[in-house]
Short mmCIF file of C-alpha atoms and ligand atoms in Angstrom, two decimals:
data_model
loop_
_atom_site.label_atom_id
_atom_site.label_comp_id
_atom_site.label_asym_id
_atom_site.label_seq_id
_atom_site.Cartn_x
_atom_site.Cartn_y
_atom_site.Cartn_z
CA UNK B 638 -47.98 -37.88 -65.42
CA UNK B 639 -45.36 -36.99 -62.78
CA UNK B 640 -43.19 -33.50 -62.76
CA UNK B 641 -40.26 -33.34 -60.61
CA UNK B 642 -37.90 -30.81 -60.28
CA UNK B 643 -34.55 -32.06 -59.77
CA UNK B 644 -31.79 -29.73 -58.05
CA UNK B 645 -27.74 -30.96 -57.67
CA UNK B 646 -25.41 -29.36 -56.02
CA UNK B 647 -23.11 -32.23 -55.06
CA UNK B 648 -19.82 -30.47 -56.40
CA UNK B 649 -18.32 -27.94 -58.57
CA UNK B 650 -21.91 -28.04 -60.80
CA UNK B 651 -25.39 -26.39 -59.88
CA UNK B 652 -27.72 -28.15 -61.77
CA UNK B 653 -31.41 -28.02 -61.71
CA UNK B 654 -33.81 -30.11 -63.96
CA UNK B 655 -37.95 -30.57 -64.95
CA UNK B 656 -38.39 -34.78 -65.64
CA UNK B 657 -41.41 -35.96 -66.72
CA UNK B 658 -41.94 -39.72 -65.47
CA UNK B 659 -38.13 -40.07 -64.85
CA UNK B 660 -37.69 -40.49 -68.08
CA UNK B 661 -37.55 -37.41 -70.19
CA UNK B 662 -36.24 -33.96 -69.44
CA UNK B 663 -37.93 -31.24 -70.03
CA UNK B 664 -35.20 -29.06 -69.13
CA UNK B 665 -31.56 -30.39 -67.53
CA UNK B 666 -29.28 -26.64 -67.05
CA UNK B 667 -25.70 -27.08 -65.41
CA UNK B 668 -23.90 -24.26 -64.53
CA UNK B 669 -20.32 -25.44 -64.61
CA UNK B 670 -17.49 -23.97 -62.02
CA UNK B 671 -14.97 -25.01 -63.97
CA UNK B 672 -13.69 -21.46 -64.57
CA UNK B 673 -13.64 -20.48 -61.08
CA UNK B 674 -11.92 -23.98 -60.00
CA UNK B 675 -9.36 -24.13 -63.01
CA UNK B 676 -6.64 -22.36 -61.73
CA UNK B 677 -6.09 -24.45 -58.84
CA UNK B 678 -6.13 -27.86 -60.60
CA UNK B 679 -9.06 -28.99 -58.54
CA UNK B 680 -12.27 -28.57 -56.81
CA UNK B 681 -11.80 -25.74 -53.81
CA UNK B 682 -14.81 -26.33 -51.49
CA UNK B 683 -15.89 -23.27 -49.98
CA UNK B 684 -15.42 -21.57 -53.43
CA UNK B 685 -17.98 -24.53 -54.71
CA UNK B 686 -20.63 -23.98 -52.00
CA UNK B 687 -20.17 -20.06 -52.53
CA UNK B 688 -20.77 -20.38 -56.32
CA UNK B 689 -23.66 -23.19 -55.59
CA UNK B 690 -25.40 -20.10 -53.39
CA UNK B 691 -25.21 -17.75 -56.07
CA UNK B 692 -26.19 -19.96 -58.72
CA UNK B 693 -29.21 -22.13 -57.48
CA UNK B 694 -31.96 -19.24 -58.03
CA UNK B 695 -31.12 -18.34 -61.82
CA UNK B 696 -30.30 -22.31 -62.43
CA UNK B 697 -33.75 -23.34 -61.00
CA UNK B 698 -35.78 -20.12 -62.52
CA UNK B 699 -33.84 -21.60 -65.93
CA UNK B 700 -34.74 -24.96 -65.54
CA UNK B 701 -38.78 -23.73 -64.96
CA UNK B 702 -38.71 -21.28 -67.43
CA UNK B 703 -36.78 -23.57 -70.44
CA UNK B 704 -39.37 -25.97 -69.34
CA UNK B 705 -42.57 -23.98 -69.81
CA UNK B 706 -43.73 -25.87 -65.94
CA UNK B 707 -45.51 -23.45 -63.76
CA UNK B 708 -44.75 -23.89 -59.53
CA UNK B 709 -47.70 -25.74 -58.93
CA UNK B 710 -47.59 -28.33 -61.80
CA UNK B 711 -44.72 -29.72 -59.67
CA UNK B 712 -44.92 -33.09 -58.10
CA UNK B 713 -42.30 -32.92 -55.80
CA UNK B 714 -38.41 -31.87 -55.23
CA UNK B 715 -35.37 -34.49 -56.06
CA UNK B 716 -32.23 -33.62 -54.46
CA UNK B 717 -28.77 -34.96 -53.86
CA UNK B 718 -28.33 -35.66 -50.64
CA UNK B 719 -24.66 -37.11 -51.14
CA UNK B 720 -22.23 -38.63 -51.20
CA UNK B 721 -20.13 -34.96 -52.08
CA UNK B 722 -18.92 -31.88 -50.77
CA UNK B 723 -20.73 -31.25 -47.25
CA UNK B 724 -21.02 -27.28 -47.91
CA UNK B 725 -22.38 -27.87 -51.76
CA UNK B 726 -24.71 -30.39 -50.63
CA UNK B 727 -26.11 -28.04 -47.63
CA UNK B 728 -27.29 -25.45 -50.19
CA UNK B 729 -29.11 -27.86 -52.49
CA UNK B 730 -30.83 -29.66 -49.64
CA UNK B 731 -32.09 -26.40 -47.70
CA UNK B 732 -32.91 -24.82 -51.39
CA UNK B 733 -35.31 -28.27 -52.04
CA UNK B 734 -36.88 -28.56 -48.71
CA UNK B 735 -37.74 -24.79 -48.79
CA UNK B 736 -39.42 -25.37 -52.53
CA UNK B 737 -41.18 -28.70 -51.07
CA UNK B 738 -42.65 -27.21 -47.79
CA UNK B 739 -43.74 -23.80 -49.49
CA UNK B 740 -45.29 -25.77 -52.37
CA UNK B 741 -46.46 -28.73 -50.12
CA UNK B 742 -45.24 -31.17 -52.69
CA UNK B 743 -43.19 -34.22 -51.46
CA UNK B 744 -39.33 -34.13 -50.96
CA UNK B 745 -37.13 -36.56 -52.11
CA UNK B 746 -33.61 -37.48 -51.41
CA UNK B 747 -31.90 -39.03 -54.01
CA UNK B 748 -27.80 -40.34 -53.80
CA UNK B 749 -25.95 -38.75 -55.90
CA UNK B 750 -24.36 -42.45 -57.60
CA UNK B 751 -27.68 -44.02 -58.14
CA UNK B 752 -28.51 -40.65 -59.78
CA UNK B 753 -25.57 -41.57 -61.87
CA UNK B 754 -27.25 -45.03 -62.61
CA UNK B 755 -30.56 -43.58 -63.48
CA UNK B 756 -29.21 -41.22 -65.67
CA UNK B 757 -29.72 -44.50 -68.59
CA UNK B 758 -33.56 -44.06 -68.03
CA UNK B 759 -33.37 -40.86 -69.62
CA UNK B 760 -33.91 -39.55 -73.01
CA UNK B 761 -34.22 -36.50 -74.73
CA UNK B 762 -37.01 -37.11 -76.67
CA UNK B 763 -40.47 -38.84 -75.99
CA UNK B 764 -39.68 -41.58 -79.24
CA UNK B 765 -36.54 -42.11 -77.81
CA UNK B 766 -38.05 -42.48 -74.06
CA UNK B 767 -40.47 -45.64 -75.71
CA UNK B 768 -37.72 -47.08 -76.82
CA UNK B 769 -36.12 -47.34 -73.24
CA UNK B 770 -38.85 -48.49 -71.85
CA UNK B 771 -38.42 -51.63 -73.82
CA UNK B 772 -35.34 -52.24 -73.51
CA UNK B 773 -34.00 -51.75 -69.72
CA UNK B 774 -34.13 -55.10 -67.76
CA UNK B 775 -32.94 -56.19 -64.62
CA UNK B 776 -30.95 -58.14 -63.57
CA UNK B 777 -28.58 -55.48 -64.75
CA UNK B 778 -24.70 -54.86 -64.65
CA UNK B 779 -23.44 -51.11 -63.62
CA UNK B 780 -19.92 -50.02 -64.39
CA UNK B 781 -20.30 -46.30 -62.27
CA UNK B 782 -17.29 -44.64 -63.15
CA UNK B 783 -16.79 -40.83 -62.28
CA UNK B 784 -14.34 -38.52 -60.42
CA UNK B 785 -14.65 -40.34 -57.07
CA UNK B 786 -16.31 -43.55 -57.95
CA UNK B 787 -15.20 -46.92 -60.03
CA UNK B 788 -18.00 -49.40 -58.82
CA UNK B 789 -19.31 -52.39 -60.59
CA UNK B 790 -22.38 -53.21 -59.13
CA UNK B 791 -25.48 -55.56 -59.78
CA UNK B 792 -28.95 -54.38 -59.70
CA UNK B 793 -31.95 -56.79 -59.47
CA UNK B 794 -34.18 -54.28 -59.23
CA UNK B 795 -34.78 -50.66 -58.63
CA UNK B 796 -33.36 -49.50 -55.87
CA UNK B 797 -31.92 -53.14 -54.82
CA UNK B 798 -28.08 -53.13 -55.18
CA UNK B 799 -24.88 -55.54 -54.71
CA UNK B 800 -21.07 -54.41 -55.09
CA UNK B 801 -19.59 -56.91 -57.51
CA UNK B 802 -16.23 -54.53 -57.05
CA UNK B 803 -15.01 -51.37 -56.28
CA UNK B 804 -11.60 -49.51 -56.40
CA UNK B 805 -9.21 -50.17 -54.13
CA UNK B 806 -7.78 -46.71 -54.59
CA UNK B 807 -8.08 -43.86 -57.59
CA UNK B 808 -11.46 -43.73 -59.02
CA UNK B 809 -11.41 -44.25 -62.85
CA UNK B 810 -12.10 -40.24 -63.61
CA UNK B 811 -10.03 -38.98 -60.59
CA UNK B 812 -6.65 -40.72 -62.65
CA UNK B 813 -7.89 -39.20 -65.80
CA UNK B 814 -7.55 -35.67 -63.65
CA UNK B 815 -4.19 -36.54 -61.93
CA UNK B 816 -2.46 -38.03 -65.44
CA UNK B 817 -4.25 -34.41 -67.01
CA UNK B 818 -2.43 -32.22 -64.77
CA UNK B 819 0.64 -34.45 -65.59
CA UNK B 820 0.68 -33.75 -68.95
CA UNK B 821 -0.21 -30.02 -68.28
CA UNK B 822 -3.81 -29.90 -69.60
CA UNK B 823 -6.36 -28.08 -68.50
CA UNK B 824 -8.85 -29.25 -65.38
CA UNK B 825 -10.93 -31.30 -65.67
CA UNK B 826 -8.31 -34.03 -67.13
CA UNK B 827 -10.82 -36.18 -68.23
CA UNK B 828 -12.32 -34.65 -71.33
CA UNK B 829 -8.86 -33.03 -72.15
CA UNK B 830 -7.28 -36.27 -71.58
CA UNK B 831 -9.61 -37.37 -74.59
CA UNK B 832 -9.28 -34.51 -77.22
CA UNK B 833 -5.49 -35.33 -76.56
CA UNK B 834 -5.24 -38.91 -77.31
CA UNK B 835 -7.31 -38.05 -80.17
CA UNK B 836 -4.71 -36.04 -81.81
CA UNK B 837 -2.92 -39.03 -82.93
CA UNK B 838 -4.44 -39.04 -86.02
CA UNK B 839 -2.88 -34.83 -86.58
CA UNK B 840 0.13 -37.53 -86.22
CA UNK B 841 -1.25 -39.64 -88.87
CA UNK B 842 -0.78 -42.56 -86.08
CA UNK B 843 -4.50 -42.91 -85.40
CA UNK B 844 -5.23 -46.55 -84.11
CA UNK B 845 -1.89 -46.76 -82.56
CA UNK B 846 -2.68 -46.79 -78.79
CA UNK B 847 -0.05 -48.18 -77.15
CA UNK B 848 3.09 -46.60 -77.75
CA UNK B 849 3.97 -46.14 -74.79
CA UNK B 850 4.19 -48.97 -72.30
CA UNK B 851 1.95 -48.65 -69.73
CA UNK B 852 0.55 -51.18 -66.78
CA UNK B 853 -2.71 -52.86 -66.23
CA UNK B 854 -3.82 -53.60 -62.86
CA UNK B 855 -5.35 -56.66 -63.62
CA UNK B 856 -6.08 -57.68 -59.99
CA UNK B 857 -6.37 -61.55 -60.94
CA UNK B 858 -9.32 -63.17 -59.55
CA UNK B 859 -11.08 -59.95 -57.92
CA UNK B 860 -13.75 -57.42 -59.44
CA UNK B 861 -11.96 -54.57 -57.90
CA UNK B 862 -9.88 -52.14 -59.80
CA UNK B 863 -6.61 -50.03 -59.18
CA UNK B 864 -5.41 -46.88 -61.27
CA UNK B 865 -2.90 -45.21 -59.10
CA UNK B 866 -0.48 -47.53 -60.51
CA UNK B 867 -0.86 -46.38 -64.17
CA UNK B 868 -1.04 -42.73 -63.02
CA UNK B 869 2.54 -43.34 -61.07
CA UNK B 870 4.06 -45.40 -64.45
CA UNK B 871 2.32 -41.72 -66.81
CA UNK B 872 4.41 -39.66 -63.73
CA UNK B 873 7.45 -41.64 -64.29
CA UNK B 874 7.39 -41.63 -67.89
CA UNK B 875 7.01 -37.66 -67.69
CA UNK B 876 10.16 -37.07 -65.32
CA UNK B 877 12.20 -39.13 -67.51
CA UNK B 878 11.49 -36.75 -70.17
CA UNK B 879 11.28 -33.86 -69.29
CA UNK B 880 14.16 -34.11 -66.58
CA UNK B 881 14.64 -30.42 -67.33
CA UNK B 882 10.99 -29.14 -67.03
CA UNK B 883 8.55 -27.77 -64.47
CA UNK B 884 6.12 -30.18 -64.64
CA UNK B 885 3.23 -28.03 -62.90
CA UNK B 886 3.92 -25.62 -66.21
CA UNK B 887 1.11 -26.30 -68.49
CA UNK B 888 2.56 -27.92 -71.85
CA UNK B 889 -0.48 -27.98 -73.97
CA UNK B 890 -2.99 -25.20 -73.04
CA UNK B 891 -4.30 -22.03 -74.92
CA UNK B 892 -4.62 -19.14 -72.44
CA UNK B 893 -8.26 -19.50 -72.20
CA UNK B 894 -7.43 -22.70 -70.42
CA UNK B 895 -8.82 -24.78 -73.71
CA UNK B 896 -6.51 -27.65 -74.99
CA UNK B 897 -4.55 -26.37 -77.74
CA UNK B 898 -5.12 -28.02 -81.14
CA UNK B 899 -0.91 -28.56 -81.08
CA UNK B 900 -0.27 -30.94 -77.89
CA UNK B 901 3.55 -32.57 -78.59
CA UNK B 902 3.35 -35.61 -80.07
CA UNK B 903 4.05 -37.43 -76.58
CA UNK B 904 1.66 -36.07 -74.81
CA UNK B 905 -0.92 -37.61 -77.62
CA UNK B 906 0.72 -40.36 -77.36
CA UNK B 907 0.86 -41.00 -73.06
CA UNK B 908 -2.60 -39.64 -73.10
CA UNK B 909 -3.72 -42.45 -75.53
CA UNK B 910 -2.29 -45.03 -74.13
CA UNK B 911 -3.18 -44.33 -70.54
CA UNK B 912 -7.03 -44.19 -71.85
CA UNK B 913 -6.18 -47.06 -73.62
CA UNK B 914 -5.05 -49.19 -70.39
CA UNK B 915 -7.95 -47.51 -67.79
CA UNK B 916 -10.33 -48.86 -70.67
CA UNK B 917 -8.64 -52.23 -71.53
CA UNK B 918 -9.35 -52.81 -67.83
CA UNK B 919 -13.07 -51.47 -67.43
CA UNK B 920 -14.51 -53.13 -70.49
CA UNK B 921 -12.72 -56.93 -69.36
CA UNK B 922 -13.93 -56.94 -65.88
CA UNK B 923 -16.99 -55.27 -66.85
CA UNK B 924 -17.45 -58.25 -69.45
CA UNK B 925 -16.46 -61.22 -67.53
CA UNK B 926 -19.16 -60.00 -64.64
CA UNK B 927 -21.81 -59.43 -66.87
CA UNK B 928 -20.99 -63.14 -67.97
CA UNK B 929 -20.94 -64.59 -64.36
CA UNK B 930 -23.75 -62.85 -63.36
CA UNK B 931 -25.51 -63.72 -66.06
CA UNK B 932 -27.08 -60.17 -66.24
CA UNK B 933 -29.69 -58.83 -69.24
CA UNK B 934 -27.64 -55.56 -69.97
CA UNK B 935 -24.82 -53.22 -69.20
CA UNK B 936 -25.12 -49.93 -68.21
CA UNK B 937 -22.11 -47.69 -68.01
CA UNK B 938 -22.48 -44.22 -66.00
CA UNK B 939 -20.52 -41.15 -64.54
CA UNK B 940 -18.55 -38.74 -66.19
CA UNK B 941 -16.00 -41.42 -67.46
CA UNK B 942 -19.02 -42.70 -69.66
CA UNK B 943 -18.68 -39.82 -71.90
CA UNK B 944 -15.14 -41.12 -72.71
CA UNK B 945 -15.48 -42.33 -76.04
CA UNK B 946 -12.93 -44.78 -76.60
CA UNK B 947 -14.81 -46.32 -73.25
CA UNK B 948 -18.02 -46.52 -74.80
CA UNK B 949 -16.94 -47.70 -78.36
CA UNK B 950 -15.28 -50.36 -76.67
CA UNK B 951 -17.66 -51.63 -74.24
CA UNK B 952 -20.21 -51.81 -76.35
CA UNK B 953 -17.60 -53.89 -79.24
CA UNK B 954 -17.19 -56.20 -76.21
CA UNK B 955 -20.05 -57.29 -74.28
CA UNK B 956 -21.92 -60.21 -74.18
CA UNK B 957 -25.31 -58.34 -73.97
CA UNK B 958 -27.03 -54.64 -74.75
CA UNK B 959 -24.97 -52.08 -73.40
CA UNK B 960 -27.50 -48.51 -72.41
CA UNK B 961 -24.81 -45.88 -71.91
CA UNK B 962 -26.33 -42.27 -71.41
CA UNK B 963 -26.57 -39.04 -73.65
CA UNK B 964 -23.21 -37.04 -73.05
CA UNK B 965 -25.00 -34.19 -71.20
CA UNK B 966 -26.37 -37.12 -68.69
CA UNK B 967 -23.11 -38.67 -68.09
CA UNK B 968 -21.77 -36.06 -66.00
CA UNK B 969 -23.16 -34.05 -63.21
CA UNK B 970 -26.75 -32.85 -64.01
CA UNK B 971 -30.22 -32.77 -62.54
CA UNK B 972 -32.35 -34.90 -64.84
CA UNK B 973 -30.67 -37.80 -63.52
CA UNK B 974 -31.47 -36.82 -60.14
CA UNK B 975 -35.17 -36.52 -60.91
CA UNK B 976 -34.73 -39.93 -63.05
CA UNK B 977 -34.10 -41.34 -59.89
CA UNK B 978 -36.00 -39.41 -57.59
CA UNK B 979 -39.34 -40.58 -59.70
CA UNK B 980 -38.50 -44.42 -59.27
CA UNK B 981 -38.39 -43.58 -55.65
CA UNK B 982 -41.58 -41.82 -55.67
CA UNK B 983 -43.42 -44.58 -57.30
CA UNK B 984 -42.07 -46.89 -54.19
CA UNK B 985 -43.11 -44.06 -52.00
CA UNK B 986 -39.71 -43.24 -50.56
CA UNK B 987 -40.23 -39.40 -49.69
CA UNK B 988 -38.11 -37.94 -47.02
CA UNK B 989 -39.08 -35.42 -44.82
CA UNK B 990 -38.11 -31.97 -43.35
CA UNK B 991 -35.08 -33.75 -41.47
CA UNK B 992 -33.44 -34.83 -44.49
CA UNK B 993 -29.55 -34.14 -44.01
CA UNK B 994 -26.48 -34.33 -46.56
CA UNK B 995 -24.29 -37.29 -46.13
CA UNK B 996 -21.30 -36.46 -47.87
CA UNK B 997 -19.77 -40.22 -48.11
CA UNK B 998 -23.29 -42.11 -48.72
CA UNK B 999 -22.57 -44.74 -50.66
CA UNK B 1000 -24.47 -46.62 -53.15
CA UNK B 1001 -23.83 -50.57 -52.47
CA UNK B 1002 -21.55 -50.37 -49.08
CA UNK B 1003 -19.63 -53.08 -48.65
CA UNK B 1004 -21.73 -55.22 -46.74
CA UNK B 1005 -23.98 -55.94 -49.85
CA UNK B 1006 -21.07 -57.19 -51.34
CA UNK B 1007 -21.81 -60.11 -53.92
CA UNK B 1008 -19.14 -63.16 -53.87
CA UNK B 1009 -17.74 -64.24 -57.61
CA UNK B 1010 -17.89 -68.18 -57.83
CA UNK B 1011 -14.12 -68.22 -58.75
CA UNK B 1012 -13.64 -65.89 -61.05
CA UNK B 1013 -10.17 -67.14 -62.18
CA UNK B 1014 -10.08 -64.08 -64.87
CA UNK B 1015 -9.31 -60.62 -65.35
CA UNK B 1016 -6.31 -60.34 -67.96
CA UNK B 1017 -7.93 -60.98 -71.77
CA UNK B 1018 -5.53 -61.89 -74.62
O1 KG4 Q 2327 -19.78 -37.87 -62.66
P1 KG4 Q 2327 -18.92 -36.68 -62.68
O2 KG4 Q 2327 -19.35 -35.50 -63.53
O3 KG4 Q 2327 -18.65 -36.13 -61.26
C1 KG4 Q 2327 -18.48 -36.97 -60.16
O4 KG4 Q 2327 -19.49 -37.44 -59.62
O5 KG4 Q 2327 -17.30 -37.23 -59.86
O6 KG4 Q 2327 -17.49 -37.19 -63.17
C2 KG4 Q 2327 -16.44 -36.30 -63.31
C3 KG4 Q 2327 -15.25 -37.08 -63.81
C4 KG4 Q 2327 -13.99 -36.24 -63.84
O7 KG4 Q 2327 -12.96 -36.96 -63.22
C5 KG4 Q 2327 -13.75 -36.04 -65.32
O8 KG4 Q 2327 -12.39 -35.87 -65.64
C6 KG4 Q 2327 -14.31 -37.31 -65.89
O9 KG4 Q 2327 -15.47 -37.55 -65.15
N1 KG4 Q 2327 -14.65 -37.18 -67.31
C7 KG4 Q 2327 -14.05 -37.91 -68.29
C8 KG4 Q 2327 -14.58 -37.44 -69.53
N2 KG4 Q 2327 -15.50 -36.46 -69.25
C9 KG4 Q 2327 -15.52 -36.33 -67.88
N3 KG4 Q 2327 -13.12 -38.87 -68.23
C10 KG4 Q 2327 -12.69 -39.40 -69.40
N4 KG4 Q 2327 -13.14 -39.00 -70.61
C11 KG4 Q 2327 -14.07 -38.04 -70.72
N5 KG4 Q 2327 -14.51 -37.67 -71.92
ZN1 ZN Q 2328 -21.15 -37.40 -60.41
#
């Protein structure tokens, strides 16, 4: 049996988890900024890497304690290493080579996006974790979707990666966040994006997702993606209806930042259709490449992945078995970290004391890009 302890500190969440095997979590605690970062609509990063340094010794004490591990039942130290906010990063890094050297347990430096991707190793439960075990196989498809991330890429095995596609622009998550702060609802957009498309149904118009007439950026023929467009056409929409409105006034928000239960009936109505058209688009080219590529299953991962309509409809539409992770490992956490950081181990990829953060690694650069054979698709009727 192998015990890592798993520390992320990438962005606005410092995370620490215990994972047995990579597979199950003993413990996975986040302690979310989002409070602290609210008020200006975004991540502020010397507020993060402030918070990260006052968080990472009750996070990690949390994450030993909740998971009844003593120090020297360890097996080594995951930690992000990037791609993220330079400052966060630092105090993660320094934290976990401090733990590894004083312990004399092996360090290992994990990217933060094939974190994401091992995040679908992990279960909650040691029934749940046989399960898994029988069911991942490669070669597999990866839709990575998070705040600064839309990547489809192919893995034949672990730790070997191609980029089928990327985005050409807005990540999938960071449009969610722009279109949120559109609409006036709280940061991050995501999630609140969500709870108001879902108010439809307060509308009794659940089901009816496209009412208002959004784009697709289809981008014929390529696996690459584009969401600024969409987020311009929400923008547009907006100023032509509220002409008379500050739009940086929040619409729809409680004062404790939460979405209100009440959002107008168009702002359920662009949130639902901008979901709608982000999803349209992730499921079809997420489909046709698992076709082409002739892959065994579909993984979807990143914070995006906890989008529901997302993972109802991928899973409706793909050819194959579609692993999509527990909500609590779709966005930022540890346990996917030491998921990761345990496949690593096994292949004896241990850093040492010189590890540094690398705030734009990347997970498949472009030079392990994988050429379609003529994909002619990308619209589906
Ligand atoms: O993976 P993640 O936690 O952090 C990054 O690595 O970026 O992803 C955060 C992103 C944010 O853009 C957030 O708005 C989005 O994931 N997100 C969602 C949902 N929950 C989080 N987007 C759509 N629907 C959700 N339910
Ligand atoms: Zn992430």
């Amino acid at each position: 049996m192998t015990t890592l302890l798993a520390i992320e500190t990438s962005c606005d969440e410092t995370a620490a988890a215990v994972v047995e095997d990579g597979r199950y979590a003993h413990s996975n605690i986040v302690a979310s900024q989002v409070e602290i970062h609210q008020k200006y609509g975004g991540v502020v990063p010397e507020l993060a890497s402030r918070q990260h340094l006052k968080a990472i010794v009750p996070v990690v004490t949390e994450a030993m304690v909740t998971a009844d591990v003593a120090w020297e039942d360890l097996d080594g130290i995951a930690v992000t290493y990037g791609p993220g906010l330079a400052g966060a990063l630092l105090v993660g890094v320094n934290f976990a080579k401090a733990l590894a050297f004083s312990l004399g347990v092996p360090l290992i430096g994990v990217n933060h996006l094939e974190g994401h991707v091992y995040a679908a190793w992990l279960s909650r439960s040691r029934r749940a974790r046989r399960a898994a075990e029988e069911e991942l196989k490669f070669p597999l498809l990866a839709l990575v979707v998070s705040g600064g991330h839309t990547e489809l890429v192919l893995m034949r095995g672990h730790g070997d990666y191609g980029l089928i596609g990327a985005t050409r622009d807005d990540a999938a998550g960071e449009a969610f966040d722009k279109v949120g702060r559109i609409l006036g609802l709280p940061f991050p957009g995501g999630p609140a994006v969500q709870l108001a498309a879902e108010q439809l149904s307060r509308y009794g118009l659940r089901g009816r997702r496209n009412m208002v007439d959004l784009p697709r950026a289809w981008m014929q023929g390529t696996y690459e993606f584009s969401f600024s467009g969409v987020k311009t056409a929400v923008l547009r929409y907006m100023q032509s209806r509220m002409k008379d409105q500050d739009l940086s006034e929040p619409l729809a928000t409680s004062p404790g930042g939460i979405v209100a239960t009440d959002v107008p009936l168009y702002v359920a109505q662009v949130a639902s259709s901008f979901q709608q058209s982000v999803s349209d688009v992730l499921v079809a080219k997420t489909v046709d490449a698992a076709r082409e590529f002739k892959v065994q299953m579909i993984l979807v991962v990143g914070g995006v992945a906890a989008n529901s309509l997302l993972r109802e409809e991928i899973t409706a539409h793909a050819p194959v078995p579609v692993r999509i992770p527990d909500f609590a490992f779709c966005t930022d956490n540890a346990a996917m970290i030491g998921a990761c950081g345990y496949y690593r181990l096994q292949r004896g990829l241990v850093s040492d004391m010189a590890l540094d953060v690398d705030p734009g690694a990347r997970l498949a650069p472009p030079s392990t890009t994988i050429p379609s054979e003529g994909y002619g698709g990308g619209r589906r009727s």
